[in-house]
Coordinates of N, CA, C and O in Angstrom, one line a residue:
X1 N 66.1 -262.8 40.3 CA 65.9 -263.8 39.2 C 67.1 -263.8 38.3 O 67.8 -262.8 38.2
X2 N 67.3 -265.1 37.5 CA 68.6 -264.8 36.8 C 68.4 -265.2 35.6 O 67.5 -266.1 35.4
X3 N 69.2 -264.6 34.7 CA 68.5 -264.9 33.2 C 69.2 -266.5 32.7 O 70.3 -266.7 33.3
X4 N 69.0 -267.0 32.1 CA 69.5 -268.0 31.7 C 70.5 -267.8 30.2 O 70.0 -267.0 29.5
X5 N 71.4 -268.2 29.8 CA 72.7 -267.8 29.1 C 72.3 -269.3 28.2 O 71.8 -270.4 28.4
X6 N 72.7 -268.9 27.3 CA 73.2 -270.2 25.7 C 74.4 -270.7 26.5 O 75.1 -270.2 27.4
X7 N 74.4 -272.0 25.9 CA 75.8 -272.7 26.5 C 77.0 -272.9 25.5 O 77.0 -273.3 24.3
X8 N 77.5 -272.6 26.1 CA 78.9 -272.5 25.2 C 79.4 -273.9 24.5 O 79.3 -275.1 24.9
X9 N 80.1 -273.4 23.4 CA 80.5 -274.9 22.7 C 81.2 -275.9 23.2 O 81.5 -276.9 22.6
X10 N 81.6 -275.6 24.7 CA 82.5 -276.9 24.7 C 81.4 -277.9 25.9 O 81.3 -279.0 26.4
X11 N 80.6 -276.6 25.9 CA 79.3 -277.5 27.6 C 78.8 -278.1 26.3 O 78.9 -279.4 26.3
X12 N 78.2 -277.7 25.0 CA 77.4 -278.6 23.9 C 78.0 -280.2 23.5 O 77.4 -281.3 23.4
X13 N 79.9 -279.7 23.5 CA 80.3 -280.7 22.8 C 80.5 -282.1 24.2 O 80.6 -283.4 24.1
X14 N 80.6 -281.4 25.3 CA 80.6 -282.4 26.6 C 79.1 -283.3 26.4 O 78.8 -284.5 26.4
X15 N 78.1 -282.0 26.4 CA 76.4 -282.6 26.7 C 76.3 -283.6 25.3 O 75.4 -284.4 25.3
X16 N 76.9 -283.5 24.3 CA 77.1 -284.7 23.1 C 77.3 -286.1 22.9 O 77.1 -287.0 22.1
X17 N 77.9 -285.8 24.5 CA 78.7 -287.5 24.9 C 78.3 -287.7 26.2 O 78.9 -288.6 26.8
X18 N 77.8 -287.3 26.7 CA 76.7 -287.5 28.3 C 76.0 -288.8 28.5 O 75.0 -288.9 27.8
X19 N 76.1 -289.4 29.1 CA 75.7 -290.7 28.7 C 73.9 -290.8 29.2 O 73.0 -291.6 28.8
X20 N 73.7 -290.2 29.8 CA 72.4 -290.0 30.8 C 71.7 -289.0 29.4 O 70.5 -289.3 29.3
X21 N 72.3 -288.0 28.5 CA 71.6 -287.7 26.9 C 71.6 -289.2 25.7 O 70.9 -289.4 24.7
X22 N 72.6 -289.9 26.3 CA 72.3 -291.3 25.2 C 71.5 -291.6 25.5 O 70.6 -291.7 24.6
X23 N 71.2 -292.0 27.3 CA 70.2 -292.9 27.2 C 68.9 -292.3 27.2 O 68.0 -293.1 26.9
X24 N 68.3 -291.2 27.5 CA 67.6 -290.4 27.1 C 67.1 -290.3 25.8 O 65.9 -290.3 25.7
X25 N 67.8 -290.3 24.6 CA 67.7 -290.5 23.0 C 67.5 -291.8 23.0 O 66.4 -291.9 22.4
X26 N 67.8 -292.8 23.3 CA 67.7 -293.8 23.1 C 65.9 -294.2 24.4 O 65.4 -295.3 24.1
X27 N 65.6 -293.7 25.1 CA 64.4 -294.0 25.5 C 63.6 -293.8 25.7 O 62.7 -294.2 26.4
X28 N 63.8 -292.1 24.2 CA 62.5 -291.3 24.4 C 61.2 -291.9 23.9 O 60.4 -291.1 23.3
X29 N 60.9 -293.0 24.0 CA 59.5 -293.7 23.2 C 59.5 -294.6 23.8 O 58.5 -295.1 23.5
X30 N 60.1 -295.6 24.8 CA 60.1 -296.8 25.2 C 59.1 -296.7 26.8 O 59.0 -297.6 27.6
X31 N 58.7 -295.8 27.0 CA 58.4 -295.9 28.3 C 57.3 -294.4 28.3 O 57.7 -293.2 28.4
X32 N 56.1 -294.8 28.4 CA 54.9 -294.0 28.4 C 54.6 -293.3 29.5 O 54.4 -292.1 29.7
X33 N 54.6 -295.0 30.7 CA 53.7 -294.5 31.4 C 55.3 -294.1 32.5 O 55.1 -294.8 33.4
X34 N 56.3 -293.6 32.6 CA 57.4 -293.1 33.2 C 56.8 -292.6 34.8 O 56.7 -293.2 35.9
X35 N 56.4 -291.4 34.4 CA 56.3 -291.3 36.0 C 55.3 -291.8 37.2 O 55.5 -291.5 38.3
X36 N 54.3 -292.7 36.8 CA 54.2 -293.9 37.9 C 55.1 -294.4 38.8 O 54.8 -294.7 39.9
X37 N 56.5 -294.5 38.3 CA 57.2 -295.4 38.3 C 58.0 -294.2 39.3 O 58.3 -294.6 40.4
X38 N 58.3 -293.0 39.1 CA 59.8 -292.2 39.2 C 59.8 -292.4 41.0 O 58.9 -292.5 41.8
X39 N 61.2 -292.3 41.2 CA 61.3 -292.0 42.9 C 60.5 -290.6 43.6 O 60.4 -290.3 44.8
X40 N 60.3 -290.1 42.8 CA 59.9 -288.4 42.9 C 58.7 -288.5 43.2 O 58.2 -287.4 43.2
X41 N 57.8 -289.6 43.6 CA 56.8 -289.5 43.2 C 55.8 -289.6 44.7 O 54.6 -289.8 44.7
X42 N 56.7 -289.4 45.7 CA 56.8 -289.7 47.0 C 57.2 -288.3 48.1 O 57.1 -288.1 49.3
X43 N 57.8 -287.3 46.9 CA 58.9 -286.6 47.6 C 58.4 -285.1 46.8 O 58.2 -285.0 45.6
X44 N 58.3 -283.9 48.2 CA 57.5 -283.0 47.9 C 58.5 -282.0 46.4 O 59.7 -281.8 46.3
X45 N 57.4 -281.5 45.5 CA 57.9 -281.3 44.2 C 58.8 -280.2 44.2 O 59.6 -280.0 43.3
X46 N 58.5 -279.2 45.8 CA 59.8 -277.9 45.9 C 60.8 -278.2 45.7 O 61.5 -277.6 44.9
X47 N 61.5 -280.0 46.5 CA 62.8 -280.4 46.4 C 63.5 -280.5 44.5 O 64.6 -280.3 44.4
X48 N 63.0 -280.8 43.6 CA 63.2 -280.6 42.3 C 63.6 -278.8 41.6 O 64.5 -278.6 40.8
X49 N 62.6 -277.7 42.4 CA 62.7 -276.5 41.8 C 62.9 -275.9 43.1 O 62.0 -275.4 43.8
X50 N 64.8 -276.2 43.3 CA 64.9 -275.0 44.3 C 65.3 -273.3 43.7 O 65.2 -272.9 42.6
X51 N 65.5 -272.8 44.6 CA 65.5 -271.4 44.4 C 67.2 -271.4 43.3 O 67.8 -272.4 43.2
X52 N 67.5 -270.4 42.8 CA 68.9 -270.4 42.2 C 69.7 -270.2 42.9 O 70.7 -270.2 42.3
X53 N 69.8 -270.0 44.4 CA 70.8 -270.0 45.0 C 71.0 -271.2 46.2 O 72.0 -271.3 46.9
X54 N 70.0 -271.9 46.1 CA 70.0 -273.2 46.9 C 70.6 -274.4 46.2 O 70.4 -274.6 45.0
X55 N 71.2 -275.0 47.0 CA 71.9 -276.4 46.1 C 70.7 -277.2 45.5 O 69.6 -277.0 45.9
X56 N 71.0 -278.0 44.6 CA 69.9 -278.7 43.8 C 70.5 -280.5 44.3 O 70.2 -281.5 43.6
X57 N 71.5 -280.8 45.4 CA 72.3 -282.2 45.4 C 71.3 -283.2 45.7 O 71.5 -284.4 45.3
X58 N 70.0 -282.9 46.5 CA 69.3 -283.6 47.1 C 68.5 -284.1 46.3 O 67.8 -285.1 46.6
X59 N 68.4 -283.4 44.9 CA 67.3 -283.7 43.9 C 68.1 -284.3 42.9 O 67.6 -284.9 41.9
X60 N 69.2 -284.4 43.0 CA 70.0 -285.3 41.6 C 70.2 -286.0 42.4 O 69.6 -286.9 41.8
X61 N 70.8 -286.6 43.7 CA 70.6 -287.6 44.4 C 69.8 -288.9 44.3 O 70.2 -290.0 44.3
X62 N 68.4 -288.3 44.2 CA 67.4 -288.9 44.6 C 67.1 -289.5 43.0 O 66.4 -290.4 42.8
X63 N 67.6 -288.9 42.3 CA 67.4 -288.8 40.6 C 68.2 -290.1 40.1 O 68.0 -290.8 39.1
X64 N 69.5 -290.2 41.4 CA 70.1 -291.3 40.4 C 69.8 -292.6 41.5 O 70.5 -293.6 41.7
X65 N 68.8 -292.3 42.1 CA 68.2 -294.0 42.6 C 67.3 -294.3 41.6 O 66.9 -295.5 41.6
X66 N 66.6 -293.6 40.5 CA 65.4 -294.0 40.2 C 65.5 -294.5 38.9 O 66.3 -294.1 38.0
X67 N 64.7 -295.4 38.7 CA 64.7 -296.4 37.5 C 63.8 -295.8 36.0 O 63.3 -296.5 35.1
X68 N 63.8 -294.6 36.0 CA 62.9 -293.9 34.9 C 63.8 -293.2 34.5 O 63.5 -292.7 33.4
X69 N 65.0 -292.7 34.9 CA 65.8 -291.6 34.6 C 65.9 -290.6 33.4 O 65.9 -289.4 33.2
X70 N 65.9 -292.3 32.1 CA 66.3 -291.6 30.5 C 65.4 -291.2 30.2 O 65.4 -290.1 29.6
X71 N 63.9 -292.1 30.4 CA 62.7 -291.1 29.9 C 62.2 -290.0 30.8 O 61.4 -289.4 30.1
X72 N 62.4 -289.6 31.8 CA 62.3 -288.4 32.4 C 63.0 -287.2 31.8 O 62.6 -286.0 31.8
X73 N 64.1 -287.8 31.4 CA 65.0 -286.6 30.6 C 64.7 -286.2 29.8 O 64.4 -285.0 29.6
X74 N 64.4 -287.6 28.8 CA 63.7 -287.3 27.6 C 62.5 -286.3 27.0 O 62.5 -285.5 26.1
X75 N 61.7 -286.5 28.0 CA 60.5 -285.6 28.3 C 61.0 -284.2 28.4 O 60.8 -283.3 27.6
X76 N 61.6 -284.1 29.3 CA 62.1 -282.6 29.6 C 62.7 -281.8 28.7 O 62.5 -280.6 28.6
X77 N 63.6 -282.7 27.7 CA 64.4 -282.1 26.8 C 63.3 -282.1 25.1 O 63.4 -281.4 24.1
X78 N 62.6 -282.9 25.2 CA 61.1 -282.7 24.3 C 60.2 -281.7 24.4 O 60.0 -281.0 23.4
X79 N 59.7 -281.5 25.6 CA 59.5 -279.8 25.8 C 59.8 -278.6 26.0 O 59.0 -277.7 26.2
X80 N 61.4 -278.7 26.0 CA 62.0 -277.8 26.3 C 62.3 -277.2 27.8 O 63.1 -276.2 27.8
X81 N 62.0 -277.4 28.6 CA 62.0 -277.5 29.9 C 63.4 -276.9 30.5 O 64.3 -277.8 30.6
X82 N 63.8 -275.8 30.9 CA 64.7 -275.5 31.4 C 64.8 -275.0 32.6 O 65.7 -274.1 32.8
X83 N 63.6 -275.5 34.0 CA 63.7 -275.1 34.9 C 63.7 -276.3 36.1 O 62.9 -277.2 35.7
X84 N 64.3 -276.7 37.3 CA 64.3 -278.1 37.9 C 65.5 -278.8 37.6 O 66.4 -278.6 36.9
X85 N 65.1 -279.6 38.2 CA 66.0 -280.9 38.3 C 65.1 -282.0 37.2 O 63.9 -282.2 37.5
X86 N 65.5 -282.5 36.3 CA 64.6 -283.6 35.5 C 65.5 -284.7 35.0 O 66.4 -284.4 34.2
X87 N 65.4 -285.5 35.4 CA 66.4 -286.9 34.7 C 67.9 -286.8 35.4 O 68.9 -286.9 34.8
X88 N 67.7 -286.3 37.0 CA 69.3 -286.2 37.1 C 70.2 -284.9 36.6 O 71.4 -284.6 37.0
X89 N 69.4 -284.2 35.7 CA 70.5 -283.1 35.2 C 69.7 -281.8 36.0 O 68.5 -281.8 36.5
X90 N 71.0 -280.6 35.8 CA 70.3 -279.3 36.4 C 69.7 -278.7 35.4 O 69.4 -279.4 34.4
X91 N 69.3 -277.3 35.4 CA 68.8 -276.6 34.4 C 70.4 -276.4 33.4 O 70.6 -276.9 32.3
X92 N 71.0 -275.8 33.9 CA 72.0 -275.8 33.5 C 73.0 -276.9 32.1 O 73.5 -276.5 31.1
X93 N 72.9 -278.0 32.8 CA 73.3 -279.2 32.0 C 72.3 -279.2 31.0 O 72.7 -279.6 29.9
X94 N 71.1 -278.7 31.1 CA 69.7 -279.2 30.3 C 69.5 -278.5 29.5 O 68.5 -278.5 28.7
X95 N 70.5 -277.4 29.4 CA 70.7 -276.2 28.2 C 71.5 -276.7 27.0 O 71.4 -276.5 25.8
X96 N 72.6 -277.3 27.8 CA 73.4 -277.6 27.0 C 73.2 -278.9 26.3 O 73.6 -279.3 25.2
X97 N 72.6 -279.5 26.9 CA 72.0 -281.0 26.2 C 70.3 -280.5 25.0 O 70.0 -280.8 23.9
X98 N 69.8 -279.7 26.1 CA 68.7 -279.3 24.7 C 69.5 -279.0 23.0 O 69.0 -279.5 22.0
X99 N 70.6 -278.2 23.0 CA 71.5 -278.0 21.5 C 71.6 -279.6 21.1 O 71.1 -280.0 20.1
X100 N 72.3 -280.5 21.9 CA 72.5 -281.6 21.3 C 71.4 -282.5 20.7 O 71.3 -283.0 19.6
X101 N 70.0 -282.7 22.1 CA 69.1 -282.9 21.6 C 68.2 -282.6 19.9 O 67.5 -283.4 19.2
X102 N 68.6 -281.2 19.9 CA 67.9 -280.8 19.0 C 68.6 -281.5 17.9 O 67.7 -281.9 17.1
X103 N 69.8 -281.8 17.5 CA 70.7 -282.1 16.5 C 70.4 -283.6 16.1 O 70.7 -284.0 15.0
X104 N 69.7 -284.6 17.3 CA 69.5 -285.6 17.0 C 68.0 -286.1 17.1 O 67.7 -287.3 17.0
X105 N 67.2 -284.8 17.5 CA 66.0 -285.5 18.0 C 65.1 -284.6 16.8 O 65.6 -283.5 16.7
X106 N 64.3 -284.7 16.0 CA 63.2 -283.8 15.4 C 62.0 -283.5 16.8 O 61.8 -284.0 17.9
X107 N 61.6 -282.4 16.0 CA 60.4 -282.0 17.1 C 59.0 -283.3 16.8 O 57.9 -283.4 17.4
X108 N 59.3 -284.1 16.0 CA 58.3 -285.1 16.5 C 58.8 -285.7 17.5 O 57.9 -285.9 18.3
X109 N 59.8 -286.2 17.7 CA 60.2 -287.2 18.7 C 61.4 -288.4 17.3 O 62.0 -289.4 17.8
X110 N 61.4 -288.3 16.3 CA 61.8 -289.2 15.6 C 63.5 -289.0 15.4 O 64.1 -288.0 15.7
X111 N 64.1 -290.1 15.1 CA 65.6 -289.7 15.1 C 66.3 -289.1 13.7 O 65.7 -289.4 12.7
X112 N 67.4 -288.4 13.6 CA 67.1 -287.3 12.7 C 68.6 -288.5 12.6 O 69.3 -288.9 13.5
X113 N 68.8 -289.1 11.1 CA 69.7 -289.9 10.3 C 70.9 -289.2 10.2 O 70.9 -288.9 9.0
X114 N 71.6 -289.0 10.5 CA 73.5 -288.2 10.3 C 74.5 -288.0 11.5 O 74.3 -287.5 12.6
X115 N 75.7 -288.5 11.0 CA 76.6 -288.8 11.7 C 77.0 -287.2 12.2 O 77.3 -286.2 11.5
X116 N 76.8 -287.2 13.7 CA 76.8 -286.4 14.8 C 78.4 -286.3 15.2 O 79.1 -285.4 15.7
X117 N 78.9 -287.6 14.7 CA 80.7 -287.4 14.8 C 81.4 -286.3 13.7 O 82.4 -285.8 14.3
X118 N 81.3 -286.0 12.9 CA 81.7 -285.2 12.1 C 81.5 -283.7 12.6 O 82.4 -282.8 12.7
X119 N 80.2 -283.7 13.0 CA 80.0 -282.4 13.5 C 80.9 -281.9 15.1 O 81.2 -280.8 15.4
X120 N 81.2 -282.9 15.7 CA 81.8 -283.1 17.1 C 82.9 -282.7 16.3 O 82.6 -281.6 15.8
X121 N 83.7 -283.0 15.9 CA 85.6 -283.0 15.0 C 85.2 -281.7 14.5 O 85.6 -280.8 15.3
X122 N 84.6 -281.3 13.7 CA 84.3 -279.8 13.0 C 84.7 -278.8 14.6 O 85.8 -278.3 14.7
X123 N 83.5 -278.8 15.7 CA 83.4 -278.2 16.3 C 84.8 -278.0 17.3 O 85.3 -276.9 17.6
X124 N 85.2 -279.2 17.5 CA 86.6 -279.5 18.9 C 87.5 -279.0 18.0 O 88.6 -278.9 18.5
X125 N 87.5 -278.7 16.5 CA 88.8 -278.6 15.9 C 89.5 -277.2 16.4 O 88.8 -276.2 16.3
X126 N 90.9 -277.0 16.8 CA 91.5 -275.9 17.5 C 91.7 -274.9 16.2 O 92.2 -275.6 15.3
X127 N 91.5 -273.6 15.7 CA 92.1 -273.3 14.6 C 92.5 -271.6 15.5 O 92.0 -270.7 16.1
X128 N 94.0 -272.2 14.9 CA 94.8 -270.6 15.4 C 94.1 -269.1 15.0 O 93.7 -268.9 13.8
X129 N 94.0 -268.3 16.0 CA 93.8 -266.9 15.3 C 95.0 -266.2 14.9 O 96.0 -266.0 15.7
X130 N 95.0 -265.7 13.9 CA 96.3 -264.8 13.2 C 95.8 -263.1 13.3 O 94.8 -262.5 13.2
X131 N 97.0 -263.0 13.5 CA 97.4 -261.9 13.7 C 97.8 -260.9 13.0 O 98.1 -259.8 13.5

């Protein structure tokens, strides 16, 4: 088993501008009844939670035919969910997008008002170490 690691600031500052985390933020409320709908819904649930040493391509594959994507993410990144394939991303990606989420999502689900650009420039900014 492998432990799962914090993601480093530059996977945060990538998962910030992820467009599959836009549209996720932007669809976490618009779509209830989501997985009725997902392609997954057909396709046995092992293929989503392979083992850690098995490729996961067949499950993001299948992830980007389906028409539920952002709110599947959504969900995942609302519960915290860091195991599987959910909305297209790995667990991996879904680490690093959970930090961003959190920055713009409250734990109700509501959108948290402050420019997320400032904080992006703070973080990418290069500052020399002296010696």
């Amino acid at each position: 088993m492998t432990r799962a690691r914090m993601p480093r600031p530059h996977e945060v500052a990538i998962a910030r501008r992820d467009p599959r985390l836009l549209e996720a933020i932007e669809e976490r409320r618009t779509d209830e009844a989501w997985r009725t709908r997902g392609a997954c819904r057909s396709v046995d649930p092992e293929t989503f939670f392979p083992a850690p040493n098995e490729p996961s391509e067949s499950a993001i594959a299948l992830c980007g035919t389906c028409t539920v994507q952002g709110p599947c993410l959504a969900w995942a990144l609302q519960v915290g969910d860091c195991h599987g394939v959910w909305g297209g991303t790995t667990p991996r990606e879904r680490r690093a997008m959970l930090v961003a989420w959190r920055e713009r999502v409250r734990p109700d689900g509501t959108a948290v008002e402050d420019d997320a650009d400032e904080e992006d420039r703070r973080l990418l900014t290069l500052i020399p170490l002296s010696r």
